[in-house]
Amino acid sequence: MPDDLARSLAVTEMDDGLAFSGEIDCDSVRVLGPMLDPLPGDAAEVRLDLAAVTFIDSSGLRLLIQAHQRAETSGRSLVLERPSPSVARLLDISGLRDHLIIRDDFVDG
Amino acid sequence: MARSSHTFGLRHRLASAAATFVTLLMVGAVLSIVMINGWSSALERRRTSRAALVEINALQTGYGEQGSGVQGFVLTADRRYLDTFDEGIRRVGSAYQSLSRMTMPGERFDRSIETLRAAGDEWLIAALRPLVASTQAGELPSSEVIEAGRLRYEVLRHQLDSTRSQLDAAVQHAESRSHRFEQLAVTALLFAFGSGLVFAVVILVLIRRWMLDPLRELTIATVAVAHGEPTAIPRPLAEELSIVADAVDFLQRSKSEERDNALRAMQGLEQTAILALRVRSELANEIGTPPPGWDAHCSLRSAEGVVAGDCIDTGLLDSSTMFVVVLDVTGHGATAALHALRAKSLARMGLKSGLQPGEAIELVSRHQRADEHSQYLTAFVALVDLVNGVCRYANAGHPPALLVGPDSTTALSATGPLVGPFDASWRTESVQIALGETLLVHSDGLTEVRGPADDWFGEDRLRSALQALVGADAATIVARLEETVRAHRVGPQSDDVTLLVLQRQGSAAVLNVLPPDPAHETRLRQVDEQRDRKG
């Protein structure tokens, strides 16, 4: 994890993806953006574990949508795993559950 | 900047002036030395001549003693006269020794002295000594001897007079010469001093003309440039000062250019500010006089500057239908504001052309997707029947609008996703706004506010605050909600905050809160100031 990453967010590399812990806001998005562009790994399915995300705002949501688009464009898929209540709430409010790939059940890869 | 070719370096000017000054001084000094040497030489010659005269007088005395001594001895045979004779010989010898040590003023004097000495010696040897010898022998000197002695004495006396006359003339000449050299030396000194003084004055005048006056003019010009006053930069003749003038001229042109740029920037800022205020006005158009039986109030506070990514648009489609559009473009600031304005215009155009709220959002979405630079947005679009209170609405991923009655709160949640890179549709749903009920439409900036315990203001606090305001008019509700959220917030406002309150007035309203507080803005500022100090 870069040293200058926002204090409130931690990123852990995992198989075919990343696990976020903390808050995804406009500050952390500035650092997270390059980590998701290009998408990590070369697997067909890129996983983002959001179980430990305590807060996400509209800029974080925008980051996820852009990563989703990038995956579709490159023939891959972005899976949002185990969205935390905060993430799930924002996904519900924004009506994105039908437009993003969300997996509530965690499968250890 | 090219300097004129006729400029000469200040160093060369000063060096030339100094060389001339030194040359003049040296000429004056050399002349003075020559004159003083001549004066000294003349004085020495006069002194030598006078000393020689003294010795000539001593010779005359000595020769006189020799003659009178011999004459007395011959006449009286008294030997004491021989003492006078001997004294005369010593005096004459001493005088010649003194004369021999002197540097006589010319060889003719040396020859004259030698002639004099030869005459004296001949007189002594050929006349006096024979007279003494014959007298000592008891013989009377013959008349021939006496006549021969007299003739030799006449020669000697003539030579003495001649030598004295020459020395007198030499003394006169030396005095005249010394006087002339004295005058010349004084003149040379005065010339050297005078020319030095005059040239020093000339140098001072030139320094003033070449340096001081141009420097003063440059200083005045520099001060004028510093004060931004247009001024003609003087062009000094000296090359060094001409360089300074070039620098001042460059400074003036730079300052002028900077001033023009600053002026253009200021004008640009003014134009931008005017534009921003217009955009701001477009983003949150004021709700005019509410229709009879309705009350409405709105607020939009941007996170940066005066424009925001949030947008409020309300108005009447016809005499009985009011439209409401609340947008939140991702991000904030000028770029987001421009996207919000375009989306607002599209939504309004769609509604005025008869589209339902969901269809109006689809219209916005189509245009958004056609623009690769567009940003995502959430929207709440509604058409409110002012007669029966029926509200047809569509929610594109926007925070749920809240319909608050005396006993309940209903959330008008998303009827479709946010407007983004999705091929989606948005449902139009209906809800009844009953008498006394209040519809609150807000952006996420109202609830996503971090508190002192690192907690978010959240929807629950919003619902509670709203329930406590049931019965208050729309302006009071907006003001109190803002005040409550600000009091909760720690740190600066990080997102645009938008509120729109539409209230259907009726008997069901219960006035259980204070009337609108005209000083709420003051309190809001105080809350902000306290928080900023703590932060």
XYZ file of C-alpha atoms in Angstrom:
644
model
C 0.000 0.000 0.000
C 1.481 3.372 -0.899
C 2.603 5.502 1.991
C 0.642 8.498 0.809
C -2.608 6.621 0.568
C -5.353 8.311 2.492
C -5.026 7.678 6.174
C -8.487 6.213 6.396
C -8.055 3.520 3.757
C -5.999 0.358 3.553
C -5.569 -1.734 0.420
C -4.552 -5.381 0.465
C -3.619 -7.335 -2.610
C -5.317 -10.689 -3.015
C -5.685 -13.231 -5.733
C -7.110 -11.530 -8.793
C -8.027 -8.395 -6.980
C -7.798 -6.016 -4.093
C -9.374 -5.721 -0.674
C -10.263 -2.308 0.633
C -10.564 -1.415 4.270
C -11.702 1.952 5.548
C -13.241 4.910 3.803
C -13.390 5.535 0.076
C -13.855 9.232 -0.368
C -12.554 11.928 -2.672
C -9.144 11.884 -0.937
C -8.541 8.151 -1.188
C -9.973 8.039 -4.711
C -7.044 10.124 -5.907
C -4.733 7.329 -4.824
C -6.997 4.422 -5.666
C -7.570 5.609 -9.228
C -4.143 4.581 -10.543
C -4.428 1.236 -8.717
C -7.501 0.364 -10.782
C -6.269 1.789 -14.073
C -5.218 -0.537 -15.501
C -7.080 -3.188 -13.563
C -4.853 -5.453 -11.488
C -3.868 -8.898 -12.711
C -4.902 -10.512 -15.949
C -7.669 -12.802 -14.768
C -11.005 -12.601 -16.521
C -12.625 -11.699 -13.241
C -11.252 -8.883 -11.133
C -12.388 -8.955 -7.533
C -12.749 -6.050 -5.172
C -13.463 -7.010 -1.591
C -15.512 -4.235 -0.024
C -16.423 -5.965 3.224
C -14.333 -3.641 5.371
C -15.298 -0.388 3.677
C -16.895 1.776 6.325
C -17.845 4.662 4.065
C -18.069 5.387 0.375
C -19.237 8.580 -1.258
C -20.234 9.505 -4.774
C -16.612 9.878 -5.901
C -15.940 6.310 -4.697
C -19.008 5.134 -6.521
C -17.775 6.857 -9.646
C -14.450 5.035 -9.275
C -16.225 1.655 -9.124
C -18.373 2.476 -12.167
C -15.328 3.524 -14.177
C -13.491 0.319 -13.179
C -16.563 -1.671 -14.174
C -16.615 0.014 -17.582
C -12.903 -0.547 -18.029
C -13.356 -4.254 -17.295
C -16.217 -4.565 -19.784
C -14.253 -2.762 -22.447
C -11.325 -5.151 -22.027
C -13.535 -8.243 -21.999
C -13.169 -8.824 -18.313
C -15.566 -8.381 -15.430
C -15.312 -6.480 -12.169
C -16.926 -8.165 -9.198
C -17.733 -6.184 -6.065
C -17.553 -8.736 -3.297
C -19.222 -8.552 0.090
C -20.220 -4.903 0.009
C -20.376 -3.532 3.508
C -23.642 -1.985 4.729
C -22.356 1.426 3.797
C -21.481 0.313 0.287
C -24.673 -1.687 -0.059
C -26.731 1.285 1.019
C -25.123 3.536 -1.572
C -25.568 0.863 -4.245
C -29.223 0.682 -3.322
C -29.716 4.427 -3.277
C -27.996 4.874 -6.587
C -29.883 2.014 -8.156
C -26.725 0.347 -9.379
C -27.307 -3.197 -8.151
C -28.698 -4.159 -11.548
C -25.828 -2.533 -13.406
C -22.774 -3.694 -11.496
C -21.679 -7.228 -10.666
C -22.158 -7.643 -6.955
C -21.467 -10.794 -5.041
C -22.651 -10.818 -1.468
C -21.470 -14.347 -0.737
C -17.753 -14.480 -0.254
C -15.779 -17.154 -1.985
C -12.209 -17.391 -0.915
C -10.241 -17.567 -4.059
C 18.382 47.145 -26.810
C 21.068 48.559 -29.082
C 23.035 51.378 -27.583
C 24.087 54.329 -29.668
C 27.485 53.886 -31.204
C 28.769 57.234 -29.979
C 28.592 56.255 -26.309
C 31.923 55.960 -24.535
C 32.630 54.071 -21.411
C 32.666 56.017 -18.220
C 35.991 54.398 -17.395
C 37.538 55.738 -20.578
C 36.195 59.208 -19.901
C 37.448 59.279 -16.351
C 40.786 57.725 -17.340
C 41.278 60.355 -20.047
C 40.436 63.154 -17.661
C 42.743 61.715 -15.000
C 45.587 61.326 -17.536
C 45.185 64.919 -18.641
C 45.104 66.049 -15.044
C 48.239 64.101 -14.182
C 50.028 65.334 -17.318
C 49.253 68.915 -16.455
C 50.455 68.373 -12.905
C 53.653 66.726 -14.140
C 54.368 69.528 -16.605
C 53.806 72.050 -13.852
C 55.997 70.080 -11.477
C 58.824 69.675 -14.000
C 58.722 73.345 -14.867
C 58.716 74.229 -11.181
C 61.673 71.927 -10.518
C 63.625 73.370 -13.431
C 62.935 76.903 -12.309
C 63.749 76.143 -8.700
C 67.009 74.486 -9.752
C 67.917 77.524 -11.828
C 67.023 79.746 -8.945
C 69.132 77.666 -6.593
C 72.038 77.621 -9.056
C 71.915 81.420 -9.402
C 71.820 81.827 -5.649
C 74.819 79.496 -5.294
C 76.731 81.442 -7.927
C 75.933 84.697 -6.155
C 77.058 83.240 -2.848
C 80.298 81.922 -4.408
C 80.994 85.213 -6.100
C 80.431 87.100 -2.883
C 82.710 84.702 -1.013
C 85.336 85.114 -3.744
C 85.014 88.875 -3.362
C 85.698 88.481 0.343
C 88.805 86.471 -0.448
C 89.897 89.046 -3.076
C 89.601 91.693 -0.379
C 91.688 89.463 1.902
C 94.275 89.194 -0.918
C 94.301 92.939 -1.218
C 94.810 93.232 2.519
C 97.497 90.558 2.498
C 99.345 92.101 -0.418
C 99.030 95.481 1.323
C 100.573 94.031 4.521
C 103.388 92.516 2.490
C 104.111 95.831 0.805
C 103.818 98.010 3.946
C 105.903 95.484 5.967
C 108.758 95.505 3.382
C 108.495 99.257 3.007
C 108.731 99.800 6.809
C 111.594 97.315 7.149
C 113.564 98.977 4.296
C 113.016 102.442 5.693
C 113.587 101.672 9.415
C 115.401 98.345 9.431
C 113.059 97.506 12.221
C 112.479 93.765 12.041
C 109.042 94.018 13.527
C 107.931 95.131 10.067
C 108.879 91.734 8.830
C 106.128 90.321 11.064
C 103.607 92.388 9.106
C 105.260 91.132 5.918
C 104.956 87.514 7.078
C 101.349 88.107 8.166
C 100.601 89.385 4.710
C 102.148 86.250 3.168
C 100.001 83.963 5.422
C 96.817 85.947 4.688
C 97.496 85.768 0.958
C 98.174 82.013 1.168
C 95.030 81.417 3.188
C 92.956 83.431 0.712
C 94.272 81.435 -2.247
C 93.535 78.180 -0.418
C 89.954 79.345 0.099
C 89.669 80.381 -3.526
C 91.055 77.056 -4.676
C 88.258 75.228 -2.798
C 85.606 77.341 -4.427
C 83.829 76.512 -7.642
C 84.345 79.677 -9.486
C 81.617 80.944 -11.795
C 83.438 80.257 -14.998
C 86.903 79.355 -16.235
C 87.791 82.980 -16.847
C 87.619 83.543 -13.122
C 90.004 80.631 -12.577
C 92.345 82.120 -15.135
C 92.025 85.542 -13.594
C 92.864 84.140 -10.178
C 95.848 82.297 -11.607
C 97.042 85.467 -13.278
C 96.545 87.343 -10.045
C 98.439 84.716 -8.119
C 101.279 84.739 -10.649
C 101.504 88.538 -10.411
C 101.539 88.339 -6.609
C 104.181 85.614 -6.596
C 106.307 87.524 -9.058
C 105.970 90.691 -6.979
C 106.958 88.790 -3.868
C 109.829 86.887 -5.360
C 111.192 89.437 -7.764
C 110.630 92.612 -5.723
C 109.866 92.141 -2.051
C 112.186 89.353 -1.080
C 115.223 91.013 -2.786
C 114.381 94.240 -0.919
C 114.230 92.370 2.383
C 117.442 90.544 1.610
C 119.361 93.696 0.690
C 118.025 95.489 3.742
C 119.061 92.629 6.003
C 122.447 92.847 4.363
C 122.644 96.518 5.306
C 122.448 97.674 1.760
C 120.172 100.344 0.402
C 118.011 99.084 -2.446
C 118.770 100.478 -5.809
C 116.275 102.711 -7.531
C 115.889 100.092 -10.324
C 114.850 97.477 -7.796
C 112.410 99.886 -6.222
C 111.005 100.872 -9.603
C 110.729 97.276 -10.694
C 108.871 96.491 -7.451
C 106.525 99.440 -7.976
C 105.759 98.335 -11.533
C 105.030 94.751 -10.438
C 102.785 96.079 -7.663
C 100.889 98.162 -10.227
C 100.367 95.036 -12.301
C 99.200 93.216 -9.205
C 96.815 95.986 -8.167
C 95.445 96.200 -11.695
C 94.828 92.473 -11.699
C 93.172 92.750 -8.293
C 90.865 95.502 -9.511
C 90.118 93.564 -12.656
C 89.285 90.415 -10.737
C 87.111 92.340 -8.268
C 85.278 93.993 -11.101
C 84.604 90.638 -12.726
C 83.353 89.238 -9.446
C 81.146 92.259 -8.859
C 79.687 91.754 -12.297
C 79.227 88.042 -11.559
C 77.432 88.898 -8.315
C 75.143 91.318 -10.156
C 74.479 88.768 -12.876
C 73.803 86.021 -10.326
C 71.434 88.280 -8.431
C 69.589 89.170 -11.611
C 69.457 85.536 -12.661
C 68.257 84.345 -9.271
C 65.558 86.977 -9.295
C 64.390 85.874 -12.742
C 64.402 82.195 -11.774
C 62.571 83.055 -8.594
C 59.821 84.665 -10.626
C 59.735 81.749 -13.065
C 59.599 79.200 -10.252
C 56.743 81.020 -8.580
C 54.985 81.260 -11.945
C 55.480 77.538 -12.589
C 54.166 76.663 -9.149
C 51.202 78.933 -9.610
C 50.618 77.394 -13.036
C 50.732 73.864 -11.625
C 48.488 74.721 -8.726
C 46.134 76.795 -10.821
C 45.859 74.282 -13.624
C 45.290 71.503 -11.062
C 42.570 73.530 -9.391
C 40.898 74.440 -12.664
C 41.079 70.909 -13.903
C 39.693 69.582 -10.627
C 36.729 71.884 -11.075
C 36.374 70.698 -14.657
C 36.504 67.079 -13.474
C 33.812 67.768 -10.883
C 31.637 69.392 -13.498
C 32.169 66.471 -15.865
C 31.452 63.930 -13.119
C 28.257 65.756 -12.373
C 27.365 65.883 -16.046
C 28.404 62.328 -16.846
C 27.370 60.564 -13.654
C 25.456 62.503 -11.041
C 22.900 64.162 -13.296
C 22.191 60.988 -15.309
C 21.997 58.965 -12.069
C 19.568 61.479 -10.593
C 17.458 61.367 -13.737
C 17.579 57.564 -13.720
C 16.610 57.530 -10.047
C 13.630 59.763 -10.731
C 12.666 57.566 -13.676
C 13.071 54.387 -11.574
C 10.874 55.784 -8.813
C 8.287 56.720 -11.422
C 8.476 53.201 -12.864
C 8.119 51.747 -9.370
C 4.950 53.791 -8.938
C 3.690 52.629 -12.307
C 3.812 56.082 -13.869
C 4.721 56.079 -17.569
C 7.967 57.969 -18.009
C 10.618 58.531 -20.647
C 13.825 56.808 -19.631
C 16.810 59.193 -20.062
C 19.618 58.021 -22.331
C 22.982 58.766 -20.648
C 26.020 59.084 -22.891
C 28.155 56.914 -20.652
C 28.002 53.280 -21.681
C 27.791 51.969 -18.126
C 24.856 54.198 -17.257
C 23.290 53.437 -20.598
C 23.199 49.791 -19.504
C 21.401 50.838 -16.321
C 18.979 52.890 -18.406
C 18.341 49.833 -20.583
C 17.605 47.815 -17.442
C 15.190 50.463 -16.141
C 13.549 50.641 -19.538
C 13.204 46.859 -19.581
C 11.799 46.997 -16.049
C 9.247 49.580 -17.128
C 8.168 47.546 -20.108
C 7.976 44.395 -17.962
C 5.921 46.163 -15.325
C 3.700 47.603 -17.991
C 3.201 44.163 -19.465
C 2.579 42.659 -16.046
C 0.135 45.450 -15.251
C -1.693 44.830 -18.502
C -1.761 41.104 -17.770
C -2.987 41.771 -14.237
C -5.629 44.112 -15.608
C -6.734 41.526 -18.110
C -6.685 38.886 -15.361
C -8.751 41.139 -13.119
C -11.202 41.807 -15.927
C -11.263 38.094 -16.603
C -11.944 37.426 -12.935
C -14.704 39.990 -12.938
C -16.201 38.406 -16.024
C -15.748 34.969 -14.475
C -17.307 36.150 -11.247
C -20.265 37.608 -13.117
C -20.568 34.383 -15.086
C -20.237 32.338 -11.907
C -22.940 34.355 -10.215
C -25.184 33.877 -13.221
C -24.461 30.160 -13.191
C -25.101 30.174 -9.467
C -28.381 31.881 -10.082
C -29.226 29.313 -12.732
C -28.227 26.434 -10.474
C -30.527 27.511 -7.691
C -33.192 29.657 -9.200
C -35.130 31.304 -6.483
C -38.561 29.956 -5.831
C -40.881 32.838 -6.391
C -44.126 33.369 -4.624
C -45.467 29.887 -3.924
C -48.828 28.994 -5.423
C -51.789 29.485 -3.098
C -51.952 26.684 -0.547
C -48.283 25.805 -0.974
C -45.063 26.957 0.600
C -41.623 26.335 -0.867
C -38.070 27.224 -0.053
C -34.689 26.016 -1.223
C -31.002 26.415 -0.484
C -27.820 25.476 -2.305
C -24.459 25.891 -0.637
C -21.473 25.036 -2.783
C -18.361 23.385 -1.435
C -16.062 25.456 -3.664
C -16.575 29.070 -4.660
C -20.042 30.074 -5.716
C -20.941 27.354 -8.203
C -21.749 23.768 -7.483
C -22.387 20.388 -9.016
C -25.786 20.470 -7.376
C -28.693 22.113 -9.089
C -32.255 23.059 -8.201
C -34.902 23.986 -10.710
C -38.534 24.639 -9.910
C -41.370 26.367 -11.721
C -44.880 26.080 -13.034
C -45.632 24.015 -16.106
C -49.111 25.396 -16.058
C -51.444 26.976 -13.540
C -51.870 23.713 -11.640
C -48.605 21.833 -12.145
C -45.297 22.558 -10.565
C -42.093 20.881 -11.655
C -39.164 20.107 -9.403
C -35.687 19.117 -10.579
C -32.855 18.458 -8.151
C -29.546 17.253 -9.645
C -26.245 16.233 -8.152
C -23.368 15.875 -10.599
C -20.387 13.880 -9.404
C -17.824 16.290 -8.087
C -18.219 19.976 -7.489
C -16.895 23.244 -8.745
C -17.183 24.945 -12.115
C -16.992 21.852 -14.349
C -19.646 20.024 -12.407
C -21.793 23.174 -12.419
C -21.728 23.370 -16.209
C -22.770 19.709 -16.494
C -25.504 20.320 -13.950
C -26.788 23.310 -15.923
C -26.965 21.297 -19.117
C -28.745 18.426 -17.387
C -31.158 20.859 -15.787
C -32.006 22.442 -19.108
C -32.586 19.026 -20.661
C -34.829 17.926 -17.803
C -36.829 21.140 -17.893
C -37.170 20.923 -21.666
C -38.364 17.333 -21.359
C -40.935 18.178 -18.716
C -42.234 21.188 -20.631
C -42.587 19.058 -23.726
C -44.866 16.707 -21.846
C -42.497 13.984 -20.729
C -43.025 12.252 -17.431
C -40.245 12.602 -14.848
C -38.734 9.220 -15.666
C -38.778 10.022 -19.362
C -37.159 13.368 -18.691
C -34.325 11.588 -16.905
C -33.982 9.241 -19.863
C -33.632 12.287 -22.069
C -30.860 13.547 -19.853
C -29.238 10.115 -19.854
C -29.231 9.882 -23.643
C -27.469 13.181 -23.964
C -25.080 12.338 -21.171
C -24.061 9.067 -22.798
C -23.553 10.816 -26.125
C -21.000 13.069 -24.475
C -17.823 11.197 -23.613
C -16.801 13.975 -21.240
C -20.051 13.955 -19.306
C -20.091 13.120 -15.638
C -22.431 10.919 -13.659
C -25.324 12.509 -11.892
C -28.177 11.666 -9.618
C -31.522 13.334 -10.063
C -34.906 13.737 -8.460
C -37.503 14.977 -10.907
C -41.109 15.538 -9.954
C -44.378 17.017 -11.237
C -46.697 18.154 -8.483
C -50.373 18.722 -9.044
C -51.046 21.807 -7.008
C -54.748 21.088 -6.824
C -54.830 17.593 -5.467
C -51.285 17.193 -4.208
C -50.408 14.231 -6.412
C -46.666 14.078 -6.957
C -45.308 12.078 -9.893
C -41.622 11.569 -9.477
C -38.595 9.686 -10.686
C -35.431 9.164 -8.672
C -32.185 8.462 -10.532
C -29.911 7.171 -7.791
C -30.550 10.281 -5.749
C -30.844 10.203 -1.963
C -34.469 9.425 -1.160
C -36.699 12.441 -0.963
C -38.616 12.459 2.298
C -42.307 13.091 2.566
C -42.937 14.044 6.156
C -46.308 14.119 7.800
C -47.276 14.620 11.405
C -46.983 10.935 12.149
C -44.885 9.386 9.411
C -42.046 9.824 6.987
C -42.064 8.258 3.560
C -38.889 7.825 1.526
C -39.166 8.362 -2.217
C -36.302 6.088 -3.199
C -34.592 5.401 -6.495
C -36.763 4.415 -9.419
C -33.668 3.758 -11.503
C -29.897 3.977 -11.349
C -27.921 7.125 -11.343
C -27.484 8.677 -14.756
C -24.255 7.226 -16.013
C -22.810 4.852 -18.554
C -25.773 2.484 -18.381
C -28.562 1.754 -20.734
C -31.339 2.165 -18.213
C -34.869 3.383 -17.734
C -36.474 5.174 -14.849
C -39.905 4.533 -13.509
C -42.259 7.381 -12.750
C -44.106 6.764 -9.520
C -46.754 8.733 -7.693
C -47.330 9.760 -4.157
C -49.911 11.974 -2.525
C -48.759 15.027 -0.644
C -51.457 15.471 1.932
C -52.442 18.724 3.581
C -49.757 19.744 6.080
C -47.159 17.374 4.666
C -43.719 18.444 3.647
C -41.569 17.114 0.817
C -37.825 17.418 1.357
C -35.498 16.836 -1.569
C -31.813 17.031 -0.753
C -28.386 16.027 -2.003
C -26.058 13.615 -0.262
C -23.984 16.581 0.931
C -26.624 17.131 3.604
C -26.262 13.721 5.219
C -22.649 12.821 4.470
C -21.311 15.202 7.044
C -18.756 13.908 9.548
C -19.331 14.766 13.179
C -17.018 15.221 16.127
C -17.205 11.543 17.069
C -16.220 10.583 13.513
C -19.882 9.750 12.916
C -21.932 10.736 9.904
C -24.956 12.932 10.177
C -26.887 10.335 8.201
C -30.469 9.862 7.207
C -31.685 8.915 10.683
C -30.610 12.257 12.153
C -32.165 13.974 9.174
C -35.482 12.225 9.712
C -35.453 13.066 13.401
C -34.660 16.708 12.738
C -37.347 16.863 10.109
C -39.944 15.295 12.370
C -39.151 17.902 14.987
C -39.910 20.599 12.452
C -43.320 19.419 11.423
C -45.572 22.431 11.164
C -42.790 24.931 10.556
C -42.885 26.839 7.319
C -40.563 25.912 4.464
C -37.986 28.650 5.085
C -37.719 27.717 8.753
C -37.300 24.054 7.940
C -34.468 24.806 5.500
C -32.768 27.154 7.944
C -33.001 24.825 10.916
C -31.821 21.806 8.978
C -28.806 23.723 7.732
C -28.087 24.911 11.231
C -28.372 21.416 12.651
C -26.097 19.918 10.008
C -23.522 22.631 10.403
C -23.472 22.157 14.133
C -22.728 18.493 13.566
C -20.005 19.064 11.013
C -16.294 18.989 11.858
C -13.982 20.673 9.371
C -14.845 22.524 6.204
C -17.783 21.738 3.986
C -16.574 19.059 1.590
C -19.562 18.663 -0.678
C -22.321 20.795 -2.109
C -25.410 20.903 0.075
C -28.830 21.248 -1.515
C -32.235 21.374 0.137
C -35.651 21.943 -1.333
C -38.727 21.991 0.848
C -42.184 21.916 -0.726
C -45.020 22.114 1.712
C -48.715 21.704 1.185
C -50.376 23.998 3.615
C -53.496 22.875 5.336
C -55.318 22.299 8.587
C -53.306 19.242 9.354
C -50.306 21.371 10.124
C -49.397 21.527 13.782
C -47.378 24.555 14.805
C -45.193 22.990 17.404
C -41.963 24.769 16.573
C -40.657 28.259 16.865
C -41.356 30.726 14.052
C -38.598 31.450 11.552
C -35.562 32.935 13.219
C -34.287 35.898 11.187
C -30.903 35.605 12.914
C -30.292 32.009 11.888
C -27.637 33.019 9.374
C -25.727 34.752 12.153
C -25.919 31.647 14.288
C -24.778 29.523 11.387
C -21.727 31.698 10.969
C -21.000 31.508 14.670
C -21.208 27.740 14.561
C -18.818 27.724 11.612
C -16.376 30.039 13.342
C -16.364 27.952 16.516
C -15.772 24.810 14.511
C -13.007 26.412 12.488
C -11.256 27.512 15.671
C -11.485 24.031 17.096
C -10.358 22.530 13.812
